[in-house]
Each structure stands twice: as C-alpha cells, then as structure tokens.
Coordinates of C-alpha atoms and ligand atoms in Angstrom, one line a residue:
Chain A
X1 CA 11.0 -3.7 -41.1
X2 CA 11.5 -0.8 -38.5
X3 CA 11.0 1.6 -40.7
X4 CA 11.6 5.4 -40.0
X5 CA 9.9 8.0 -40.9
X6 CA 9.3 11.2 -40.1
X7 CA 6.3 13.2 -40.7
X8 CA 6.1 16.9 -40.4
X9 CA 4.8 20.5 -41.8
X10 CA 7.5 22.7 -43.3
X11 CA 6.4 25.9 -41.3
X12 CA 6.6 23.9 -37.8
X13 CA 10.2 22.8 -38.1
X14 CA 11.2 26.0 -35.5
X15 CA 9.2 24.1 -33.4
X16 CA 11.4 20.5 -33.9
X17 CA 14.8 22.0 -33.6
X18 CA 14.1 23.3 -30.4
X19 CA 16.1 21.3 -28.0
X20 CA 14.9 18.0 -26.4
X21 CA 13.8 18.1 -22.8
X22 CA 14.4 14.0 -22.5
X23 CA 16.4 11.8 -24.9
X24 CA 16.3 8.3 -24.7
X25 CA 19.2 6.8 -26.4
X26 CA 19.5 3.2 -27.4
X27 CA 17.9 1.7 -24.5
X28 CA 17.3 -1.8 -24.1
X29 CA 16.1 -3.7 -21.3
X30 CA 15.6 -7.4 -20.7
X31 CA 13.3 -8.9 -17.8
X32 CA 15.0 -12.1 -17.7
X33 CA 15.1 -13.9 -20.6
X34 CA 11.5 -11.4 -22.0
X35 CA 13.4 -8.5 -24.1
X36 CA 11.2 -5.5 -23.6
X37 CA 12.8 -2.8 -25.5
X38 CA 15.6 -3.2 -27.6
X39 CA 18.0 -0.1 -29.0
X40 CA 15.2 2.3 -28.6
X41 CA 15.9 6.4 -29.0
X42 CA 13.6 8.6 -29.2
X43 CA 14.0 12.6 -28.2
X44 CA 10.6 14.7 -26.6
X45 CA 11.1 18.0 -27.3
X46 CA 10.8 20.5 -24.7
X47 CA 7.3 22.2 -24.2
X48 CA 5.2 19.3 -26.3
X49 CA 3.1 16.6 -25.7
X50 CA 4.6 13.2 -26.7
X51 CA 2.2 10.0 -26.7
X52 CA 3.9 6.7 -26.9
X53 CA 1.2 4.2 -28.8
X54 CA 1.4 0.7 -29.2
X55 CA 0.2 -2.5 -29.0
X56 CA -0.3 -3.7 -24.9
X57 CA 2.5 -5.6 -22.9
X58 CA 5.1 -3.6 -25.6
X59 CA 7.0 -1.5 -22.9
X60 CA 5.6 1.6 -22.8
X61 CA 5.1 1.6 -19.0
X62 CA 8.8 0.2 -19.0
X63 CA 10.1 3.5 -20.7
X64 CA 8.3 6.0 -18.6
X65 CA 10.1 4.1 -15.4
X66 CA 13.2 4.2 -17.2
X67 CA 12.9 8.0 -17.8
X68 CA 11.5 8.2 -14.1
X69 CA 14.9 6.6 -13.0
X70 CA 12.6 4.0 -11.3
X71 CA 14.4 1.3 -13.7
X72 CA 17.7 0.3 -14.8
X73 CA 18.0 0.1 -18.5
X74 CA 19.8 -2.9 -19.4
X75 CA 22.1 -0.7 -22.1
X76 CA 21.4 2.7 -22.8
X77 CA 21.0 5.7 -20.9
X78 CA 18.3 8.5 -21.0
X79 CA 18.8 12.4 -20.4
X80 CA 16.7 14.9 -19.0
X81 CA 17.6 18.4 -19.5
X82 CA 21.2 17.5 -20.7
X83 CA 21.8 15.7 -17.6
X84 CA 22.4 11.8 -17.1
X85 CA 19.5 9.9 -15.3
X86 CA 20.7 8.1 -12.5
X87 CA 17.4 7.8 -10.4
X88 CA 14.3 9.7 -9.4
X89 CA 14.5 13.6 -9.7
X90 CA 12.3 16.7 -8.7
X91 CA 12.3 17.1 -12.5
X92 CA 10.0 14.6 -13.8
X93 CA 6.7 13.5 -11.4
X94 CA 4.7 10.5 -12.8
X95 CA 1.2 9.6 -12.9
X96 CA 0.9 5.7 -12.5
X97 CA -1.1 3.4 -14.4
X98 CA -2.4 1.5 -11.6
X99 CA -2.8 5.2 -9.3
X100 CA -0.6 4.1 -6.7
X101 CA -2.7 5.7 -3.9
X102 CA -1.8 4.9 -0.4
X103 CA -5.1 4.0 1.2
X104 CA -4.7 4.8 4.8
X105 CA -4.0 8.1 3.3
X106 CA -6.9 11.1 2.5
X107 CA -7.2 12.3 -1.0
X108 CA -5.6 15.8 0.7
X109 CA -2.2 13.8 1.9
X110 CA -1.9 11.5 -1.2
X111 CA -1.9 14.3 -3.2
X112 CA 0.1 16.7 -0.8
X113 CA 2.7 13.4 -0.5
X114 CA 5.2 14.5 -3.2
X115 CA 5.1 18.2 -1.2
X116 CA 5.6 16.8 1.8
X117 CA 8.5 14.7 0.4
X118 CA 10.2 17.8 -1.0
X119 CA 9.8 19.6 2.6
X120 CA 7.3 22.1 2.0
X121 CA 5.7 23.2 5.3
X122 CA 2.3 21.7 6.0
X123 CA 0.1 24.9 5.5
X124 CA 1.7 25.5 2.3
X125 CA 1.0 22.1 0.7
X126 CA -2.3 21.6 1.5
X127 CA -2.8 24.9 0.3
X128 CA -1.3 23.3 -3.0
X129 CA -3.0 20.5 -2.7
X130 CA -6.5 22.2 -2.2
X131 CA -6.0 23.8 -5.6
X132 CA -4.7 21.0 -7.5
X133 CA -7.9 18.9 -5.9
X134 CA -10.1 21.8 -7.2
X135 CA -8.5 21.6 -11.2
X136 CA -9.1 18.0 -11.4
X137 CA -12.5 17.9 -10.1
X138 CA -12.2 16.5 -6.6
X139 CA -13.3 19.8 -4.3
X140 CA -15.3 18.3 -1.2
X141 CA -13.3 15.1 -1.2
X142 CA -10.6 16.3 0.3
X143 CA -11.0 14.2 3.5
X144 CA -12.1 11.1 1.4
X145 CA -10.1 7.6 1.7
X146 CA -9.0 5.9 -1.4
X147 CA -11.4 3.4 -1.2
X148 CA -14.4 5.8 -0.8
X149 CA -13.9 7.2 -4.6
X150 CA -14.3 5.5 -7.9
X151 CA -11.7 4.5 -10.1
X152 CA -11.8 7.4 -12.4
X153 CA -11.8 9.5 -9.1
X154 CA -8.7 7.5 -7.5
X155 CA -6.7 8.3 -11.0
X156 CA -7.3 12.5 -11.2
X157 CA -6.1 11.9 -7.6
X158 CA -2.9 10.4 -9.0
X159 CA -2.6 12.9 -11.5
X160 CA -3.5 16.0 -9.0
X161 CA -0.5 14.6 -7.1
X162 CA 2.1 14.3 -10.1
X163 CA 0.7 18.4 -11.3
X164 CA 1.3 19.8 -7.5
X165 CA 4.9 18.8 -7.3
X166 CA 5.4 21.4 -10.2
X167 CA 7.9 19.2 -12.1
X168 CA 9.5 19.9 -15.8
X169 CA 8.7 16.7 -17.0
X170 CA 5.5 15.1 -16.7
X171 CA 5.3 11.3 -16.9
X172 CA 1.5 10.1 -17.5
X173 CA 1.0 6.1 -17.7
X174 CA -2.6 6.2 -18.6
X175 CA -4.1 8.3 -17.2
X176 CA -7.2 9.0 -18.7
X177 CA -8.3 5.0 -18.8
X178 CA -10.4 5.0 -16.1
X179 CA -12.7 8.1 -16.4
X180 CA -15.4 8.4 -18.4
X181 CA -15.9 9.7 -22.0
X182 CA -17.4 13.5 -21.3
X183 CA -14.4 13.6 -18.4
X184 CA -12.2 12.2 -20.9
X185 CA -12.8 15.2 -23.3
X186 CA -12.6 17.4 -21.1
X187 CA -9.3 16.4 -19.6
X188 CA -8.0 16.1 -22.9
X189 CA -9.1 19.7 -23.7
X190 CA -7.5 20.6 -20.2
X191 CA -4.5 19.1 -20.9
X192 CA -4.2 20.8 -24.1
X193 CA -4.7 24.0 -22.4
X194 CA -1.8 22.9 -19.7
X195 CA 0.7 22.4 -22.7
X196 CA -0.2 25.3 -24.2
X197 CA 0.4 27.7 -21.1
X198 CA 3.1 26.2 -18.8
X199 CA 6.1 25.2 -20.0
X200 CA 6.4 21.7 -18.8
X201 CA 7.1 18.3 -21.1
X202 CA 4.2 16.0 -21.4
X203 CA 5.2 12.1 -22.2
X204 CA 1.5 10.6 -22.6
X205 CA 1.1 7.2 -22.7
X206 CA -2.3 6.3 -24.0
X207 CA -3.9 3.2 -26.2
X208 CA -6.7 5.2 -27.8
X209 CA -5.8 6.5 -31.4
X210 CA -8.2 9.2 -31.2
X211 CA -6.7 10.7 -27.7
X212 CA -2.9 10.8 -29.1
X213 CA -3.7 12.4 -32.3
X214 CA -5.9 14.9 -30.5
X215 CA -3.8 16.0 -27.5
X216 CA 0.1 15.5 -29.2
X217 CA 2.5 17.5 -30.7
X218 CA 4.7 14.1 -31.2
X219 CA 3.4 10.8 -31.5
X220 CA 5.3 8.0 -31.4
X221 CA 4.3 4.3 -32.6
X222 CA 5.6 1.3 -30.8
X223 CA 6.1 -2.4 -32.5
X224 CA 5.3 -5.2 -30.1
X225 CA 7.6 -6.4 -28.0
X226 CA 10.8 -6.0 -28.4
X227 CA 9.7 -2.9 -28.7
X228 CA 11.7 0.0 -30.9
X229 CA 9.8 3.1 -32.1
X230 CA 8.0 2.3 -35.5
X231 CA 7.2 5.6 -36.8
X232 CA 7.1 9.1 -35.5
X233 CA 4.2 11.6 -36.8
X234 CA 3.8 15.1 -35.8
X235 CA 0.4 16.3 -36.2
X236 CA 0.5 19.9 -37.1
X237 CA -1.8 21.8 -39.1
X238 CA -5.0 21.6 -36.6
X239 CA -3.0 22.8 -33.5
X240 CA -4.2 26.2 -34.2
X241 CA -8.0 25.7 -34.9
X242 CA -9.7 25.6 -31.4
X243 CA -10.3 22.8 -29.7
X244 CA -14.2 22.4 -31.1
X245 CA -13.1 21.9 -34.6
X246 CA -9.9 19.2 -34.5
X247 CA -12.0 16.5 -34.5
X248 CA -13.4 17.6 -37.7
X249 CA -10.4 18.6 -39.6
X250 CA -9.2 16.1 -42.4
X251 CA -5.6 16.1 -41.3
X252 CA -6.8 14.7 -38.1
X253 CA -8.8 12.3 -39.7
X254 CA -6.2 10.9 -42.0
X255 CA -3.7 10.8 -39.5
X256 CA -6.3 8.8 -37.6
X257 CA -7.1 6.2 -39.9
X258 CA -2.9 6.4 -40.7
X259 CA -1.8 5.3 -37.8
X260 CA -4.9 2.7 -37.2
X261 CA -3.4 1.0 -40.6
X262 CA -0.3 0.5 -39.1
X263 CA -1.2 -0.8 -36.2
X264 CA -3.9 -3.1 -37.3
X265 CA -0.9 -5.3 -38.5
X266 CA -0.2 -6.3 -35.1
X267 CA -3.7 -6.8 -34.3
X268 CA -4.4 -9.1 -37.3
Chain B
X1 CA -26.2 3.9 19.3
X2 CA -25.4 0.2 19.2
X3 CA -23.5 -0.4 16.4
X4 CA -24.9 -3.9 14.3
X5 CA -20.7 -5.0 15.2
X6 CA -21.5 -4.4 18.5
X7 CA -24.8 -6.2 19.2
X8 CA -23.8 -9.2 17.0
X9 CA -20.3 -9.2 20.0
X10 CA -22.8 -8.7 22.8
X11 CA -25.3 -11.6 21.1
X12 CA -22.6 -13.9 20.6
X13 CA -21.4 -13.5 24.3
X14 CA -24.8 -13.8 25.3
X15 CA -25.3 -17.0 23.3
X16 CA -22.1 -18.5 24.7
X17 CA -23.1 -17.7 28.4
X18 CA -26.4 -19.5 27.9
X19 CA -24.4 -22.6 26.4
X20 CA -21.8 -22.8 29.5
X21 CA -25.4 -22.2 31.6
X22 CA -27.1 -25.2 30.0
X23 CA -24.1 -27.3 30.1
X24 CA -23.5 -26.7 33.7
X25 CA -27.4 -27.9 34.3
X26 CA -26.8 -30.8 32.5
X27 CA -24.4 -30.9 34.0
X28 CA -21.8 -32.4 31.6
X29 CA -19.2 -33.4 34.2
X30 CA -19.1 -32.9 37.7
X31 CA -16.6 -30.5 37.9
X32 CA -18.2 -27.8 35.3
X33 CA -20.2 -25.4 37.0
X34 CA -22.8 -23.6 35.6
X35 CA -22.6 -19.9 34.6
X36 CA -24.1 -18.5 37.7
X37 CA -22.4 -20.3 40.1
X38 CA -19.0 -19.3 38.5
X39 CA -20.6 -15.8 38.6
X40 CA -21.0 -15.8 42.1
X41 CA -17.7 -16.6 42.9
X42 CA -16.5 -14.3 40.3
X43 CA -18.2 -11.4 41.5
X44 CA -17.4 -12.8 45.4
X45 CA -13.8 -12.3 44.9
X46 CA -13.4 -9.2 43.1
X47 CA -15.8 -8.3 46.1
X48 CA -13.4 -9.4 48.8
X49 CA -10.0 -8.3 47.0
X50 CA -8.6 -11.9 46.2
X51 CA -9.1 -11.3 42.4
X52 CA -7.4 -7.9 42.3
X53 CA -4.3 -9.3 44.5
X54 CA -3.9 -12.3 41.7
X55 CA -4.2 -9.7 39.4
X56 CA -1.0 -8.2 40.6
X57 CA 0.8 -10.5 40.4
X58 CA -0.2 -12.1 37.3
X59 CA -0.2 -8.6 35.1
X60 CA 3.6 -8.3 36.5
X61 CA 5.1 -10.9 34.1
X62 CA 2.0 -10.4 31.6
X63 CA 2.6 -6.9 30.9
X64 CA 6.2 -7.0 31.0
X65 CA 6.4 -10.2 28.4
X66 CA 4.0 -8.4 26.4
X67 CA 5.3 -5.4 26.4
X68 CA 8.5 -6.3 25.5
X69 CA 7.5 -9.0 22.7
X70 CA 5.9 -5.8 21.2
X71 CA 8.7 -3.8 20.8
X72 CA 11.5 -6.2 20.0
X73 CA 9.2 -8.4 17.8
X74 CA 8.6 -5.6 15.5
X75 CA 11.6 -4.1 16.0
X76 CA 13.3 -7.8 14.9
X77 CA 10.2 -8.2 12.4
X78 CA 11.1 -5.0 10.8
X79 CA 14.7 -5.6 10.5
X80 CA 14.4 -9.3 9.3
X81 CA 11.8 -8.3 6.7
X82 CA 14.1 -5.4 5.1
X83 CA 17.1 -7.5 5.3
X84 CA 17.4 -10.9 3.3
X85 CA 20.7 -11.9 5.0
X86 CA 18.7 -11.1 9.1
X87 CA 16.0 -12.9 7.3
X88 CA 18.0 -16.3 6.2
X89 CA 19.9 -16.2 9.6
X90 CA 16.8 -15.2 12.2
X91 CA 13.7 -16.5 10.5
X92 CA 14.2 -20.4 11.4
X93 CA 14.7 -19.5 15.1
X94 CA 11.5 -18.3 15.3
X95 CA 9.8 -20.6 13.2
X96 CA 11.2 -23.4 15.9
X97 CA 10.2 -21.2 18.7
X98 CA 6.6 -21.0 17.4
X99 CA 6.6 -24.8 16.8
X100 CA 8.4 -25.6 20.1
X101 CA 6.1 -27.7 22.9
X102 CA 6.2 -24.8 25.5
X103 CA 5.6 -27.2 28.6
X104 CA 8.7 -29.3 28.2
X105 CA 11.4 -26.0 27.7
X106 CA 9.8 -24.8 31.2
X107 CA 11.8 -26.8 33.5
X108 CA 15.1 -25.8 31.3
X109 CA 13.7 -22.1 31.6
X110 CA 13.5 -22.6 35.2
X111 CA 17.4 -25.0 35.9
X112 CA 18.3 -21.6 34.2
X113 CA 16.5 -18.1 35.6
X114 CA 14.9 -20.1 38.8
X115 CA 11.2 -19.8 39.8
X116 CA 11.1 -16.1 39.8
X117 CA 9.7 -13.3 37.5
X118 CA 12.1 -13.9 34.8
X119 CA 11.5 -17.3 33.8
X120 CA 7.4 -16.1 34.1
X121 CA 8.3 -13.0 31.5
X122 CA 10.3 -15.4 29.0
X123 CA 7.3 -17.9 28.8
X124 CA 5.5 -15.1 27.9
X125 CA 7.9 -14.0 25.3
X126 CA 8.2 -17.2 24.1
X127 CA 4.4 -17.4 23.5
X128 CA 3.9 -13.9 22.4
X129 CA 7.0 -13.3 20.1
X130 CA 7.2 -15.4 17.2
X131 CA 3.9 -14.9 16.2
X132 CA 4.6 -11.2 16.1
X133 CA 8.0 -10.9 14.3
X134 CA 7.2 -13.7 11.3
X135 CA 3.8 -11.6 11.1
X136 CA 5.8 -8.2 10.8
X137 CA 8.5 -9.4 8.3
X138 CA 6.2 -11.4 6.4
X139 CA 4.2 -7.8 6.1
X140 CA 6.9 -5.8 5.7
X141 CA 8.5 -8.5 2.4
X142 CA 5.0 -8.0 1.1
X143 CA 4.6 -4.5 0.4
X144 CA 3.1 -3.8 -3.2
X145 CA 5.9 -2.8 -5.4
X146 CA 3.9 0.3 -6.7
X147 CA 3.3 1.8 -3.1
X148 CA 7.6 2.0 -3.3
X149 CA 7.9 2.5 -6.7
X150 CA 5.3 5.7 -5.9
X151 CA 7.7 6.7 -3.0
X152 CA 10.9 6.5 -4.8
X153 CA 9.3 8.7 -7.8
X154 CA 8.4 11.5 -5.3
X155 CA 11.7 11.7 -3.8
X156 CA 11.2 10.0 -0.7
X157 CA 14.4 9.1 1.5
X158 CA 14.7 5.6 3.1
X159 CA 13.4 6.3 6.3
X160 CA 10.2 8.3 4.7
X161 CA 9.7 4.7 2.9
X162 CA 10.2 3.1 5.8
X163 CA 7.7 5.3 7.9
X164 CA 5.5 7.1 5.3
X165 CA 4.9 3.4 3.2
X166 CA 6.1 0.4 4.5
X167 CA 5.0 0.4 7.8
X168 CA 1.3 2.0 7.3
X169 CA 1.2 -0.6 4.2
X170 CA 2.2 -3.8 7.1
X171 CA -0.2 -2.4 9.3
X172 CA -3.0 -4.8 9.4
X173 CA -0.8 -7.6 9.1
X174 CA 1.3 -6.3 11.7
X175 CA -1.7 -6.2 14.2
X176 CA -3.1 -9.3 13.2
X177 CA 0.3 -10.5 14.6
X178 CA 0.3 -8.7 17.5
X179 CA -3.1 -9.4 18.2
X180 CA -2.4 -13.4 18.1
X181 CA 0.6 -12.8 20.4
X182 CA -0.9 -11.3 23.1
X183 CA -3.6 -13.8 23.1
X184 CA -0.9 -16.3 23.7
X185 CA 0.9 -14.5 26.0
X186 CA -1.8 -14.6 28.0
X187 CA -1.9 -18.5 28.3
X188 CA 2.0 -17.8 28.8
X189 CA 0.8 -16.2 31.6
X190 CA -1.1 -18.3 33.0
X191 CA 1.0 -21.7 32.0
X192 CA 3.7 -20.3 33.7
X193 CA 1.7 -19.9 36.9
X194 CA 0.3 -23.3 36.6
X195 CA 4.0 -24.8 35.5
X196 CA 6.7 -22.5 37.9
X197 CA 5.4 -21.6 40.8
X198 CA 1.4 -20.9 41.5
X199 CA 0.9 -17.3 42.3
X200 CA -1.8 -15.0 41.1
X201 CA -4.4 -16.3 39.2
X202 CA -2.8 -19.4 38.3
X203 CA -2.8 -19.8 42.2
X204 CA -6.3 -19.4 42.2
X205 CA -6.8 -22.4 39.5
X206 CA -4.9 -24.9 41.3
X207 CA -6.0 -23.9 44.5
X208 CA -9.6 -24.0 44.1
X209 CA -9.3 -27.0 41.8
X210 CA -7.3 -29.2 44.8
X211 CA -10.8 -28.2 46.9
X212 CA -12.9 -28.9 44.5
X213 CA -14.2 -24.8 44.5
X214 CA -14.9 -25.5 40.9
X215 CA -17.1 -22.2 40.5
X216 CA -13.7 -20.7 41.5
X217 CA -11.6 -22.2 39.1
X218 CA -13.6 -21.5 36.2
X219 CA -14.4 -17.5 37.4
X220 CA -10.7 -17.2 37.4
X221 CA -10.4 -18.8 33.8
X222 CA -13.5 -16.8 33.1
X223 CA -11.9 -13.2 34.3
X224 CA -8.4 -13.8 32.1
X225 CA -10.8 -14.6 29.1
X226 CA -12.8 -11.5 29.9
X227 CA -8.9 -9.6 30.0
X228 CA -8.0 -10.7 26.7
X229 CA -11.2 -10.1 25.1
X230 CA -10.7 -6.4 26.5
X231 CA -7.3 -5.6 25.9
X232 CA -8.0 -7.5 21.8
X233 CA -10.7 -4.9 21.5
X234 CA -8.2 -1.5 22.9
X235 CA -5.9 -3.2 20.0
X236 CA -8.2 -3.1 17.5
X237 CA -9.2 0.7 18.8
X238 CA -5.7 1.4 18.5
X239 CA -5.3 0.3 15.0
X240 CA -8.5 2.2 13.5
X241 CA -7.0 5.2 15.3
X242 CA -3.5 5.2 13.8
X243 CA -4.5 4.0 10.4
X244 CA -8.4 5.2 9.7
X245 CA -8.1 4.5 5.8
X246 CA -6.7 0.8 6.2
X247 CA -10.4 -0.4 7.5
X248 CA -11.8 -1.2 4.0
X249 CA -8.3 -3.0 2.8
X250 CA -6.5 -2.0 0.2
X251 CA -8.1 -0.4 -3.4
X252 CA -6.1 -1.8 -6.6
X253 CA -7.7 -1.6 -10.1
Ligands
LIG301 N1 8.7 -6.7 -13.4 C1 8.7 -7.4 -14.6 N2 9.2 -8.6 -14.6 C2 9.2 -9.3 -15.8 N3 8.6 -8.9 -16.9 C3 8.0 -7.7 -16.9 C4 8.0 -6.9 -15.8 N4 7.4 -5.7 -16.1 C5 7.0 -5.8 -17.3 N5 7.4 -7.0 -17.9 C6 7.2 -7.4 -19.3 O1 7.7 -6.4 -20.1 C7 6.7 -6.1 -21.1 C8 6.4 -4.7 -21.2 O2 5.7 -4.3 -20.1 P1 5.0 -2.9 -19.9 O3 4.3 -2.9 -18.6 O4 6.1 -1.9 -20.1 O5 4.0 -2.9 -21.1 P2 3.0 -1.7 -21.5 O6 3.3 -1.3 -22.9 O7 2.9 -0.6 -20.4 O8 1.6 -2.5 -21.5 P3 0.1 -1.9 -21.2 O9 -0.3 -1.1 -22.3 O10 -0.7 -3.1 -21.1 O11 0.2 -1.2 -19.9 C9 5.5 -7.0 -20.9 O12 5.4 -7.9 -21.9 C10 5.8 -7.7 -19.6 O13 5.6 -9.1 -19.7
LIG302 MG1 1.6 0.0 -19.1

C-alpha cells in the first residue's frame, strides 16, 4: 500500500542528481511499545526546500530530532554531508515546534544563545543577533522577556535564533503555525527568497497543503503512524514565475488538490 | 511611588497589629500583652543595647546554619537531582530529617557536640536543610525536556546546561526552598536557645517570661518575626535580580 512514486519535470532532473545534503536511511524508531517510524529513507537534496506532510502524531517532529542527533533511531542511521550522525552538530540548527525559549532570557540572548554556545565574543553576537531580530520582524524588542511577546512573536524568535547560528542545514518543526496569515505569506515569500540565495538545506515541516506546495522544491507525504514516506512530488514548473503568480498557476493547483486526495484517506 | 504589592504588605501588617492590639485589650489571656506595651519594651531595649547584645549572639549560629544549609543544600540538591543513583541513596535521609520531631534529637545533639555553638548551628541545619535540598533536586529532575533538548541542539557542553538551563530553569523552585529554610532556621535558632542553653534572644524569652515581663517576651518574639520578614523580602530582591524574566513563570504554547 506504500506506494512510490516519484513525480518530476524532465528539464529539472540536473537539479535531482545533485547530491543529498541529509539521507535518512531505513530508520525506525519505537517509543516503547508505539512504533513511530518504521524503515523510512528519504534523501533532501542539497540547496532545496523539503516539507515533510502528514497526518498529526505521525513522526514528523520525531525525524527532524533524529536528523538533529537529539534522538536515537531505533535502526537506521541518517547522514549529513556524507558523514554519520552521532549527535548534535554546528551543521544543522533547528527551529522548535513548541519555540523552546528560555524565559529568564531577553529576546537578544535567546537568539544570541546558539552564538554564545559556539564562543563568539559578546559584541559580535549581539551584533548577529540585532540583525537576525531586524529580518524576522522583532527590531525594538530586543530587551523583551519571552512572556512579554505573543506567540507568533515567541516562534520568529525561535527561528531568528536557528538563522544566526549560520548552519548548513536548517531544521524547521512548524514554524509558521503560530503567526498570522499576512505574516504567514510573507515569511513564506521570505523563505523562498532564503533558498534561493544562500546555499543552506531547508527541511520544513508544516501541516498546511497550500504552504508546502508553495515554498518546496521536494515534498514528501507521510502515512500515519508507523509512519514511512507515501509519495514524493517535486513541484517544478512554477519555481520560476515570481512569487505573485504561483498561487495562480494550474500546476500548483493540481498538485494542491493531488496531494489533498491522498491525504483525505487518512482523514476519512 | 508605593507600589499596590507594597501597600497591600504594609495594610496587612497594619491589620495584624490592630488584631494583636485588640486582643491584648481584651485581653485574651493574662499573659498576652497588647501591641503597645510590647512596643515599648521593644523599642526600650534596642534603646538600652540588650536587644543588639542578643542579637549577637543569636545571629552567630543563625547565620552560620544558614549559611551553610545554603550552600551544601544546593550543592547536595543539585547533585542528587542530576544523579539517580545520589538520588535513591540521599533522598530518604532527608525526607526523615524533614519529618523528624526536632525537640527530642536535641539532647542527642547536645550528649554529642555539648552546649556550645555547634550543636546551636546543627539545629539550624537540621531545620533549614532538607527543605532546601528536596526543593532543589526536585527542581532540578523537573526541568522541561525542550529547554535541554534546545541546549543540546545548539551545541551546549554539560556545564553550559547545567549553568545556562538547568539552574535558571530551578530557579523559583530553588528559592521557594530556600525561602522556607531560612524561615525555619530561624525557629532553629531560637529552639535551640530555648532547648541548649538560653543565650541571646532565646535568653530574653525565658528570662522575661520567669518574671512575668510579658511585653518583653513577646517584643523579642516580635523582633525575630520582624528579621525574617526582612531577610524573606532581600531573598525575594535577590531572586528578581538574578533572574528578571522568571517573574511572570514560564511561557509554553
Ligand atoms: N517522548 C515520547 N514518548 C513516547 N511517545 C512519543 C514521544 N514522542 C512522540 N511520541 C509518539 O510518537 C508519535 C510521533 O510523534 P511526533 O511528535 O513525531 O509527531 P508529529 O508528526 O510531529 O505530530 P504533530 O504534527 O502533531 O506535531 C506520536 O504518536 C507520539 O505519540
Ligand atoms: Mg510535531
């Protein structure tokens, strides 16, 4: 019933051979007796977007730790760059679901934290951090606690915090889920922007239909738990258009109501 | 600027005064002086230097037991909290220590370290301490998942954990704890005075109580009350200081 299959444009396949900047290969891992993913591969190639869809509860958060090397798979391993993960590396920075803030901590030193971690002197992250607070939207709250911002404000802090650290590989659980619609858009068109000119590896994880096909290069469906990778579909064609005129291109409108057919299954 | 905290402290106090007043006047028992009266003598022996000699010899053992519950409770807190095996083998003692009827290990403390400032500064630790450690490993084993998860995945090292997460995350717990053990190491303190030998203000208490001075009896009670009620409030400075964003408790959604 897993069934495979690979969607793609003949004049993008330069594009898939290029290499893969993580590979997950044939991971499964049990929580007790709950089997959350079983015998799952899957490669991102380097320089693209990659959203993970799927049904909630299915694992997805689970495989971004296990690429983050902040879980053990229970068979399997994953590689990043060619090179066994064994734990947390400078190469991959993560953007957490639930933000993950610390809240005796200002919105400067949370986001400054994986800087400081890595040894930069103190001047020189905050200057990092100022500018990473200014790209997601936060300038003036740079002296704010935690709990003095809203939830959509608390998760670009998360994410100014994963982008400063300057990582190869970029992790993101979510992280769009708690701002609102127009900040939505325009993260997503921001985010399209960051694929397009730095050279970094995007693994998105996202529930909205809509939001994969519009920011990936890759997306991959998840079945429900145990979860192995359903179907793989690379939008292609509407890359090139602008960013005004996706949403109204047919290819991502069929790919849209594609993947929403498959899914619905599981919802049903 | 009064603070609304602030007043609602001050109207409470205020309140309280006028209740000890009123029950003096009734008077509820013969040996409860009013509020005044114990004023009087308050303010009479701070005025002629009997309070501030008690004082030093009461803050000797006070300071010393407190101090050093401070510092090895969270040290042991810390330790037990990180380590399951510290935490099987430790954790019991202190849970019998906290449970233990104080008055009847006295005479053992004192067949054992005599009447002087040692037995006083165990009673005090004895009060003070268990409080403090099973609040700081209880803390420290309760640290959200995510907070480490977030450490580990930006490359911090054990001790940046430790310092940067763990212990800012025990925080208020940890100062709840210490809060409660210096409140009872203050009637450490004082039961040790009252139980070992009378000296300071403990002296003063039995003293003025075998003359029936009863305005001095409950002055001193009054001015160790007043003590604690200061020293709880540097605490709580302290803590606001050293950990600003902890106030509001902690954001998750
Ligand atoms: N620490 C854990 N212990 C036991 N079971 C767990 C644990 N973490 C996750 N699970 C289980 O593993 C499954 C996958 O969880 P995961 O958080 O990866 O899902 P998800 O796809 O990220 O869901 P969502 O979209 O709701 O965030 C869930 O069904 C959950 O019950
Ligand atoms: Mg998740």
């Amino acid at each position: 019933m897993a069934m495979s299959q690979i969607k793609e444009d003949s004049n993008q396949t330069e594009v898939v051979k290029s290499e893969s900047a993580v590979s997950v290969k044939n991971i499964t891992k049990n929580y007790g007796d709950i089997e959350a993913l079983r015998d799952m591969s899957l490669e991102f190639p380097r320089g693209q977007l990659t959203s993970l869809l799927g049904p909630s509860g299915c694992g997805k958060t689970t495989l971004l730790k296990i690429i983050a090397g902040l879980l053990e798979p229970s068979s399997g391993y994953v590689e990043v760059n060619g090179k066994s993960v064994t734990g947390p590396g400078p190469d991959r920075a993560f953007v957490f679901q639930d933000f993950a803030l610390l809240p005796w901590a200002t919105v400067l030193n949370n986001v400054a934290f994986g800087l400081e971690m890595r040894g930069v002197a103190k001047s020189e992250r905050e200057s990092i951090a100022e500018k990473y607070i200014g790209d997601v939207g936060l300038a003036g709250f740079e002296n704010s606690y935690p709990h003095e911002l809203s939830g959509g404000m608390r998760q670009r802090v998360g994410l100014a915090r994963a982008l400063s650290v300057d990582s190869d590989v970029l992790l993101m659980d979510e992280p769009f889920s708690a701002v609102d619609e127009q900040t939505r858009r325009k993260f997503q068109e921001d985010l399209l922007s960051l694929v397009q000119n730095e050279n970094k590896t995007f693994l998105f994880v996202t529930h909205s239909i809509e939001e994969a096909v519009y920011v990936s290069d890759q997306i991959a469906i998840l079945l429900p738990r145990p979860s192995r990778v359903s179907e793989i579909i690379r939008p292609s064609s509407f890359r090139g258009k602008g960013v005004d005129n996706i949403r109204r291109d047919p290819e991502y409108l069929d790919i849209v109501d594609d993947i929403w057919s498959s899914l619905r299954t599981y919802v049903e | 600027m009064i603070s609304r905290a602030n007043l609602l402290k001050v109207l409470s106090a205020f309140l309280l005064c006028g209740a000890w007043e009123i029950a003096g006047r009734i008077p509820v028992s013969y040996a409860f002086p009013t509020f005044l009266d114990s004023m009087r003598a308050f303010f009479e022996m701070i005025g002629n230097g009997v309070m501030l000699a008690a004082y030093k010899e009461t803050l000797r053992p006070l300071v010393i037991g407190i101090v050093i519950s401070a510092v090895l409770g969270i040290g042991l807190g810390l330790w037990v909290g990180l380590n399951n095996f510290f935490d099987w083998l430790f954790s019991p003692i202190f849970i019998v220590m906290q449970a233990a009827p104080l008055a009847a290990l006295i005479p053992l403390l004192v067949l054992a370290y005599g009447i002087g400032l040692t037995s006083k500064v165990l009673v005090v630790c004895i009060m003070a301490m268990p409080v403090i450690v099973l609040n700081t490993s209880g803390a420290v084993r309760n640290t959200p998942e995510s907070f480490k998860e977030m450490g580990k995945s930006f490359l911090a090292s054990r001790t940046s954990v430790l310092l940067r997460i763990v212990i800012p995350a025990a925080s208020p717990v940890i100062f709840a704890g210490l809060r409660l053990g210096v409140s009872a190491g203050f009637i450490g303190a004082i039961l040790a005075e009252l139980k070992i030998t009378p000296t300071g203000v403990g002296d003063i208490i039995t003293y003025s109580r075998s003359i029936a001075d009863y305005p001095s009896m409950y002055a001193a009670i009054f001015s160790i009350i007043l003590l604690a009620v200061l020293f709880l409030n540097l605490l709580e400075k302290i803590e606001t200081i050293l950990f600003k964003g902890n106030q509001r408790g902690y954001v998750s959604d």
